[in-house]
Short mmCIF file of C-alpha atoms and ligand atoms in Angstrom, two decimals:
data_model
loop_
_atom_site.label_atom_id
_atom_site.label_comp_id
_atom_site.label_asym_id
_atom_site.label_seq_id
_atom_site.Cartn_x
_atom_site.Cartn_y
_atom_site.Cartn_z
CA MET A 1 108.59 96.81 115.97
CA SER A 2 107.39 100.34 115.52
CA ASP A 3 109.17 100.74 112.16
CA SER A 4 107.58 97.60 110.69
CA PRO A 5 105.40 98.39 107.68
CA PHE A 6 103.06 95.63 108.79
CA ALA A 7 102.45 97.17 112.22
CA ALA A 8 101.51 100.44 110.53
CA ARG A 9 99.09 98.64 108.25
CA LEU A 10 97.44 96.90 111.16
CA GLN A 11 97.12 100.18 113.06
CA GLU A 12 95.48 101.77 110.07
CA LEU A 13 92.97 98.92 109.81
CA GLU A 14 92.24 99.26 113.52
CA ARG A 15 91.71 103.00 113.14
CA GLN A 16 89.15 102.43 110.36
CA SER A 17 87.31 99.74 112.37
CA LEU A 18 88.39 97.28 109.70
CA LEU A 19 90.53 94.91 111.76
CA ARG A 20 89.24 91.34 111.46
CA ARG A 21 89.59 88.72 114.16
CA HIS A 22 88.89 85.03 114.51
CA ARG A 23 86.19 84.13 117.00
CA VAL A 24 87.14 80.84 118.60
CA VAL A 25 84.06 78.67 118.71
CA ALA A 26 83.90 75.67 121.03
CA GLY A 27 82.12 72.62 119.65
CA PRO A 28 80.00 72.20 116.55
CA THR A 29 78.30 74.94 114.60
CA GLY A 30 74.58 75.43 115.00
CA THR A 31 72.04 78.03 116.01
CA ARG A 32 73.77 78.20 119.40
CA VAL A 33 77.52 78.71 119.47
CA ARG A 34 79.78 78.73 122.48
CA ILE A 35 82.48 81.42 122.49
CA GLY A 36 84.47 81.69 125.70
CA ASP A 37 81.96 81.60 128.56
CA ALA A 38 79.02 82.76 126.48
CA GLU A 39 76.46 80.71 124.61
CA LEU A 40 75.10 82.88 121.83
CA LEU A 41 72.07 82.62 119.58
CA ALA A 42 73.79 82.83 116.19
CA PHE A 43 72.62 84.12 112.83
CA CYS A 44 75.99 83.79 111.13
CA SER A 45 76.35 80.62 109.20
CA ASN A 46 75.55 79.56 105.65
CA ASP A 47 74.31 76.22 106.97
CA TYR A 48 70.89 77.19 105.61
CA LEU A 49 69.28 73.78 105.99
CA GLY A 50 70.85 72.89 109.35
CA LEU A 51 72.83 69.97 107.91
CA ALA A 52 76.37 70.78 109.08
CA ASN A 53 75.87 68.66 112.19
CA HIS A 54 73.08 66.39 110.98
CA PRO A 55 73.40 62.90 112.56
CA GLU A 56 72.77 60.96 109.31
CA ILE A 57 75.40 62.99 107.45
CA VAL A 58 77.92 62.79 110.30
CA GLU A 59 77.39 59.01 110.32
CA ALA A 60 77.93 58.87 106.55
CA ALA A 61 81.19 60.81 106.99
CA ALA A 62 82.30 58.36 109.71
CA ALA A 63 81.42 55.37 107.49
CA GLY A 64 83.34 57.07 104.66
CA LEU A 65 86.39 57.47 106.91
CA ARG A 66 86.38 53.79 107.80
CA ARG A 67 86.01 52.83 104.15
CA TYR A 68 88.38 55.28 102.43
CA GLY A 69 90.64 56.63 105.17
CA VAL A 70 91.25 60.30 105.86
CA GLY A 71 93.14 61.62 102.86
CA ALA A 72 92.89 61.23 99.10
CA GLY A 73 96.68 60.99 98.94
CA SER A 74 97.20 62.83 95.69
CA SER A 75 95.56 65.13 93.21
CA ALA A 76 92.48 63.94 91.34
CA LEU A 77 94.39 63.33 88.10
CA VAL A 78 96.96 61.09 89.78
CA THR A 79 95.18 58.61 92.08
CA GLY A 80 93.08 60.94 94.26
CA HIS A 81 89.84 60.50 92.33
CA MET A 82 88.18 57.44 93.87
CA GLU A 83 84.90 55.66 93.13
CA VAL A 84 83.14 57.79 95.69
CA HIS A 85 84.26 61.01 93.95
CA GLU A 86 83.06 59.59 90.64
CA ALA A 87 79.70 58.64 92.15
CA LEU A 88 79.27 62.07 93.73
CA THR A 89 80.21 63.88 90.53
CA GLY A 90 77.58 61.96 88.56
CA ARG A 91 74.96 62.57 91.27
CA LEU A 92 75.69 66.31 91.29
CA ALA A 93 75.36 66.64 87.51
CA ARG A 94 72.02 64.82 87.56
CA PHE A 95 70.88 66.79 90.62
CA VAL A 96 71.24 70.13 88.85
CA GLY A 97 70.14 68.72 85.48
CA LEU A 98 73.37 69.26 83.52
CA PRO A 99 75.32 66.77 81.38
CA SER A 100 78.64 66.74 83.20
CA ALA A 101 80.34 67.86 86.42
CA LEU A 102 83.75 68.18 88.06
CA LEU A 103 84.55 68.31 91.77
CA PHE A 104 86.70 70.94 93.52
CA SER A 105 87.81 71.21 97.13
CA SER A 106 86.05 74.55 97.67
CA GLY A 107 83.88 77.09 95.93
CA TYR A 108 86.77 79.54 95.86
CA LEU A 109 88.90 77.01 93.99
CA ALA A 110 86.01 76.06 91.68
CA ASN A 111 85.40 79.66 90.62
CA VAL A 112 89.05 80.51 90.12
CA GLY A 113 89.69 77.24 88.27
CA THR A 114 86.62 77.44 86.06
CA ILE A 115 87.03 81.02 84.91
CA THR A 116 90.76 80.76 84.30
CA ALA A 117 90.24 77.51 82.38
CA LEU A 118 87.48 78.85 80.14
CA ALA A 119 88.63 82.44 79.53
CA GLY A 120 92.03 83.80 78.59
CA PRO A 121 93.93 86.72 77.09
CA GLY A 122 92.02 88.31 74.21
CA ASP A 123 88.65 87.22 75.61
CA ALA A 124 86.12 89.51 77.28
CA ILE A 125 84.49 88.90 80.65
CA PHE A 126 81.47 90.86 81.88
CA SER A 127 81.17 90.70 85.64
CA ASP A 128 78.39 91.90 87.96
CA ALA A 129 79.68 94.67 90.24
CA LEU A 130 78.67 92.75 93.37
CA ASN A 131 80.19 89.40 92.43
CA HIS A 132 81.88 87.28 95.08
CA ALA A 133 85.64 87.73 95.59
CA SER A 134 86.37 84.27 94.16
CA LEU A 135 84.73 85.20 90.85
CA ILE A 136 86.62 88.50 90.80
CA ASP A 137 89.91 86.70 91.43
CA GLY A 138 89.12 84.17 88.69
CA CYS A 139 88.47 87.02 86.26
CA ARG A 140 91.73 88.75 87.18
CA LEU A 141 93.81 85.59 86.94
CA SER A 142 92.33 84.69 83.54
CA ARG A 143 94.04 87.77 82.02
CA ALA A 144 90.94 88.36 79.88
CA ALA A 145 89.65 91.94 79.57
CA VAL A 146 87.24 92.37 82.47
CA HIS A 147 84.25 94.73 82.23
CA ARG A 148 82.20 95.33 85.37
CA TYR A 149 78.54 96.04 84.83
CA PRO A 150 76.28 97.69 87.42
CA HIS A 151 74.59 95.20 89.73
CA ARG A 152 71.86 93.21 87.90
CA ASP A 153 71.67 95.87 85.18
CA LEU A 154 70.70 93.97 82.01
CA ALA A 155 70.53 97.09 79.83
CA ALA A 156 74.07 98.13 80.76
CA LEU A 157 75.28 94.57 80.23
CA GLU A 158 73.64 94.41 76.82
CA GLN A 159 75.34 97.65 75.82
CA GLN A 160 78.73 96.34 76.94
CA LEU A 161 78.20 93.05 75.06
CA ALA A 162 77.21 94.90 71.92
CA GLY A 163 80.36 97.01 72.18
CA THR A 164 82.93 94.23 72.48
CA LYS A 165 85.03 92.93 69.61
CA ALA A 166 86.23 89.87 71.47
CA THR A 167 84.84 86.67 69.99
CA ALA A 168 84.98 84.67 73.21
CA ARG A 169 82.71 86.40 75.72
CA PHE A 170 81.71 85.38 79.20
CA VAL A 171 79.14 86.83 81.55
CA VAL A 172 79.96 85.94 85.16
CA SER A 173 77.51 86.35 88.02
CA ASP A 174 76.52 85.18 91.48
CA ILE A 175 72.94 83.94 91.35
CA VAL A 176 72.06 84.71 94.97
CA PHE A 177 74.34 87.58 95.97
CA SER A 178 76.21 86.64 99.10
CA MET A 179 76.10 89.93 101.01
CA ASP A 180 72.76 91.23 99.66
CA GLY A 181 70.58 88.14 99.38
CA ASP A 182 68.99 89.29 96.14
CA ILE A 183 68.83 87.12 93.03
CA ALA A 184 70.25 87.70 89.53
CA PRO A 185 67.68 87.72 86.70
CA LEU A 186 68.86 84.33 85.48
CA PRO A 187 66.39 83.66 82.61
CA GLU A 188 67.05 87.12 81.15
CA LEU A 189 70.82 86.71 81.58
CA ALA A 190 70.72 83.35 79.80
CA ALA A 191 68.66 84.77 76.92
CA LEU A 192 70.95 87.80 76.63
CA CYS A 193 74.02 85.57 76.50
CA GLU A 194 72.49 83.40 73.79
CA ARG A 195 71.65 86.49 71.72
CA HIS A 196 75.19 87.82 72.02
CA GLY A 197 77.04 84.53 71.65
CA ALA A 198 78.36 84.76 75.20
CA TRP A 199 78.87 82.04 77.79
CA LEU A 200 77.09 82.46 81.10
CA VAL A 201 79.08 81.34 84.16
CA VAL A 202 76.94 81.41 87.31
CA ASP A 203 77.78 80.80 90.95
CA ASP A 204 74.92 79.25 92.93
CA ALA A 205 76.72 79.09 96.29
CA HIS A 206 73.63 80.34 98.13
CA GLY A 207 70.93 78.82 95.94
CA PHE A 208 72.08 75.19 95.81
CA GLY A 209 69.98 73.21 98.31
CA VAL A 210 67.84 76.25 99.14
CA LEU A 211 66.07 77.12 95.90
CA GLY A 212 64.16 74.96 93.46
CA ARG A 213 62.21 71.73 93.73
CA GLU A 214 64.01 69.32 96.06
CA GLY A 215 66.65 72.00 96.61
CA ARG A 216 68.12 71.42 93.16
CA GLY A 217 69.19 75.05 93.00
CA SER A 218 68.57 78.13 90.94
CA LEU A 219 68.35 76.46 87.53
CA ALA A 220 65.42 74.38 88.79
CA HIS A 221 63.97 77.43 90.59
CA PHE A 222 63.85 79.40 87.33
CA GLY A 223 63.41 76.45 84.97
CA VAL A 224 66.44 77.74 83.05
CA ALA A 225 68.37 75.60 80.60
CA SER A 226 70.92 76.87 78.11
CA PRO A 227 73.64 75.17 76.05
CA ARG A 228 75.92 78.09 76.94
CA LEU A 229 75.53 77.91 80.69
CA VAL A 230 78.25 76.81 83.13
CA TYR A 231 77.13 76.34 86.72
CA VAL A 232 79.15 76.35 89.94
CA GLY A 233 77.53 74.95 93.08
CA THR A 234 79.16 74.86 96.49
CA LEU A 235 78.78 72.12 99.08
CA GLY A 236 79.88 73.84 102.29
CA LYS A 237 76.77 75.97 102.67
CA ALA A 238 73.28 74.43 102.42
CA ALA A 239 74.80 70.98 101.81
CA GLY A 240 76.52 71.34 105.19
CA VAL A 241 79.85 69.74 104.30
CA ALA A 242 82.59 71.29 102.08
CA GLY A 243 83.69 71.36 98.48
CA ALA A 244 82.16 72.54 95.23
CA PHE A 245 81.54 71.49 91.67
CA VAL A 246 81.27 72.92 88.21
CA ALA A 247 78.62 71.52 85.88
CA GLY A 248 77.68 72.19 82.29
CA PRO A 249 78.11 70.91 78.74
CA ARG A 250 80.57 68.01 78.43
CA ASP A 251 83.18 69.86 76.39
CA ALA A 252 83.18 72.91 78.69
CA VAL A 253 83.59 70.75 81.81
CA GLU A 254 86.27 68.71 80.02
CA VAL A 255 88.22 71.90 79.29
CA VAL A 256 88.01 72.83 82.98
CA LEU A 257 89.33 69.37 83.89
CA GLN A 258 92.20 69.75 81.40
CA SER A 259 93.33 73.19 82.51
CA ALA A 260 91.98 74.31 85.90
CA ARG A 261 95.12 74.64 87.95
CA THR A 262 93.12 74.64 91.19
CA HIS A 263 91.92 71.14 90.26
CA ILE A 264 95.12 69.77 88.79
CA PHE A 265 97.65 71.04 91.31
CA SER A 266 95.75 70.42 94.53
CA THR A 267 95.14 67.29 96.60
CA ALA A 268 91.80 65.70 95.80
CA PHE A 269 88.80 66.30 98.04
CA PRO A 270 88.71 64.01 101.13
CA PRO A 271 86.81 60.88 100.07
CA ALA A 272 84.94 60.59 103.37
CA LEU A 273 83.41 64.00 102.76
CA ALA A 274 82.38 62.94 99.26
CA HIS A 275 80.70 59.97 100.95
CA ALA A 276 78.96 62.31 103.41
CA LEU A 277 77.76 64.48 100.53
CA LEU A 278 75.92 61.55 98.93
CA THR A 279 73.79 61.39 102.09
CA SER A 280 73.51 65.18 102.25
CA LEU A 281 71.98 65.18 98.76
CA ASP A 282 69.44 62.57 99.92
CA VAL A 283 68.47 64.75 102.90
CA ILE A 284 68.33 67.93 100.80
CA ALA A 285 65.93 66.33 98.32
CA ARG A 286 63.86 64.51 100.97
CA ASP A 287 63.33 67.22 103.60
CA GLU A 288 61.14 69.76 101.81
CA TRP A 289 60.08 70.98 105.28
CA ARG A 290 63.50 72.58 105.75
CA ARG A 291 62.87 74.96 102.84
CA THR A 292 59.26 75.62 103.88
CA HIS A 293 60.34 76.43 107.42
CA LEU A 294 63.13 78.68 106.15
CA ALA A 295 60.58 80.71 104.16
CA ALA A 296 58.46 81.07 107.32
CA LEU A 297 61.52 82.32 109.24
CA VAL A 298 62.28 84.90 106.53
CA ALA A 299 58.68 86.17 106.65
CA ARG A 300 58.77 86.35 110.46
CA LEU A 301 61.99 88.38 110.46
CA ARG A 302 60.83 90.80 107.76
CA ALA A 303 57.55 91.42 109.56
CA GLY A 304 59.34 91.88 112.89
CA ALA A 305 61.99 94.24 111.53
CA LYS A 306 59.48 96.85 110.40
CA GLY A 307 59.95 100.02 112.42
CA LEU A 308 63.62 99.43 113.24
CA PRO A 309 65.91 102.39 112.54
CA TRP A 310 67.90 100.22 110.10
CA ARG A 311 66.71 98.93 106.76
CA LEU A 312 66.56 95.28 105.73
CA LEU A 313 67.56 94.99 102.08
CA PRO A 314 64.86 93.48 99.86
CA SER A 315 65.57 89.74 99.91
CA GLU A 316 63.52 86.54 99.78
CA THR A 317 66.48 84.32 100.58
CA PRO A 318 67.84 83.33 104.01
CA ILE A 319 70.43 86.11 103.60
CA GLN A 320 68.78 89.14 105.26
CA PRO A 321 71.17 92.10 105.41
CA LEU A 322 70.43 94.96 107.80
CA VAL A 323 72.22 98.03 106.47
CA VAL A 324 73.79 100.30 109.08
CA GLY A 325 76.14 102.33 106.85
CA ASP A 326 79.10 103.37 108.94
CA ASN A 327 81.75 100.75 109.83
CA ALA A 328 82.02 101.67 113.49
CA ALA A 329 78.23 101.89 113.87
CA ALA A 330 77.82 98.42 112.34
CA LEU A 331 80.41 97.04 114.73
CA ALA A 332 78.72 98.80 117.66
CA LEU A 333 75.35 97.28 116.75
CA ALA A 334 76.89 93.81 116.46
CA GLU A 335 78.48 94.40 119.89
CA ALA A 336 75.15 95.56 121.38
CA LEU A 337 73.47 92.39 120.10
CA ARG A 338 76.26 90.25 121.44
CA ALA A 339 75.82 91.82 124.86
CA ARG A 340 72.20 90.62 124.56
CA GLY A 341 73.28 87.06 123.72
CA VAL A 342 72.79 87.30 119.95
CA LEU A 343 75.59 86.87 117.40
CA VAL A 344 75.27 88.48 113.97
CA PRO A 345 78.36 89.33 111.92
CA ALA A 346 79.10 92.93 110.94
CA ILE A 347 80.22 93.00 107.30
CA ARG A 348 82.43 95.91 106.31
CA PRO A 349 84.31 97.06 103.22
CA PRO A 350 85.98 95.70 101.17
CA THR A 351 83.48 92.84 101.40
CA VAL A 352 80.68 95.37 100.76
CA PRO A 353 80.87 98.85 99.16
CA PRO A 354 82.06 101.72 101.43
CA GLY A 355 79.23 103.30 103.41
CA THR A 356 77.09 100.14 103.36
CA ALA A 357 78.46 98.28 106.38
CA ARG A 358 75.78 95.92 107.54
CA LEU A 359 74.75 93.08 109.75
CA ARG A 360 74.44 89.99 107.61
CA ILE A 361 71.63 88.07 109.25
CA SER A 362 71.49 84.54 107.92
CA LEU A 363 68.71 82.17 108.78
CA SER A 364 68.83 78.40 109.01
CA ALA A 365 66.12 75.75 109.02
CA ALA A 366 67.55 74.85 112.42
CA HIS A 367 66.28 78.17 113.84
CA THR A 368 62.83 78.32 115.45
CA LEU A 369 60.32 81.12 115.03
CA GLU A 370 61.10 81.98 118.68
CA ASP A 371 64.79 82.37 117.77
CA VAL A 372 63.83 84.96 115.17
CA ASP A 373 61.57 86.71 117.70
CA ALA A 374 64.53 86.85 120.11
CA LEU A 375 66.69 88.45 117.41
CA VAL A 376 64.02 91.06 116.68
CA ALA A 377 63.62 91.80 120.39
CA ALA A 378 67.39 92.26 120.75
CA LEU A 379 67.44 94.62 117.74
CA ARG A 380 64.59 96.70 119.22
CA ASP A 381 66.33 96.80 122.54
CA ALA A 382 69.62 97.87 120.93
CA ALA A 383 67.76 100.58 118.96
CA ALA A 384 66.16 101.89 122.17
CA GLY A 385 69.57 101.85 123.91
CA ARG A 386 71.06 103.83 121.03
CA ARG A 387 68.31 106.47 121.20
CA GLY A 388 68.71 106.63 124.97
CA ALA A 389 72.46 107.22 124.71
C1 PLP B 1 81.09 81.13 99.93
C2 PLP B 1 81.10 81.50 98.50
C3 PLP B 1 82.02 80.95 97.63
C4 PLP B 1 83.18 80.13 98.11
O1 PLP B 1 82.78 78.84 98.44
P1 PLP B 1 83.67 78.03 99.48
O2 PLP B 1 83.25 76.62 99.25
O3 PLP B 1 83.32 78.55 100.82
O4 PLP B 1 85.09 78.28 99.12
C5 PLP B 1 81.91 81.23 96.29
N1 PLP B 1 80.93 82.04 95.83
C6 PLP B 1 80.04 82.60 96.65
C7 PLP B 1 79.00 83.50 96.10
C8 PLP B 1 80.11 82.37 98.02
O5 PLP B 1 79.26 82.96 98.83
#
């Protein structure tokens, strides 16, 4: 209907090259994805270690299904928390080196639940300007006073902390930033929080499994420990499955259990997936080669991208963003790559700041060096086509 307010909104999104669409993918995820008639070399997923379709983990999920059935049947605090959830929770806490943990069905739910449980009206939250949407939503829903500080700017953060009168203070940050691939200065953040009596809540969605000895995440990577640190790890990215957890001091995690509405009022995580995650943790710790190979892929891409008309943001992680700037130009580049058999997502505002639309190249241990060479060749070819036009 032409007078529908929704139609007008959709038209406006279309006009700004901001309309989003599902791509329908046939079959499992991987470095090759089938969409319609095309098989594309994909640099899209957060399956950094190539575990989302790993035979041992798939088998563990199947064994878990036979043992526990499909559904948990109720929320965790009714009868949905089974032995396998308890085992996984304990494993996760030990894996990241923290006293206690609590499972959530997704990272989004973990962040919203954790922040709203810990912080409330009258409290102050300090939030990195480039934090993930789930952290932002948690801050908003907490009804605490939220102060944004410029991205990774410790001096600005220190000033804001010094200026607050609130007694309960929380600094909230991604560790590896999801659309930039850079890393928060975690040791300095932890020290700053201790000096100012603030809690540090960190989201390691892109560091868990990727960084640190045995893939134990960013705390292990930096050797950071703090009695005021609350850690969120997600299990749908490098771990290849789904779900998330919060870990930290016993009383903090206990408070999250008591009041996180996204834990209390939601059906417990499917037990078979918890069973699969026990095997995923084994593979993450065992296969050091996946992280070594990933580092080689990052180096290969960064060397190959020199001389392209677009800039790769500085990043040592498998998230390698190529900044294009304009929304339509980013979409056009993604389209040009797709025409060459390569799939890389264009990321536009509001996911990233206006004027910084980009291709978010993400690498996986399942890629080969030749896959990265093919991406670089397609980018060069697209650049030449653009100049020729
Ligand atoms: C993906 C992501 C989440 C959400 O995790 P899901 O398990 O996918 O809901 C949270 N934080 C960051 C930084 C992320 O990139």
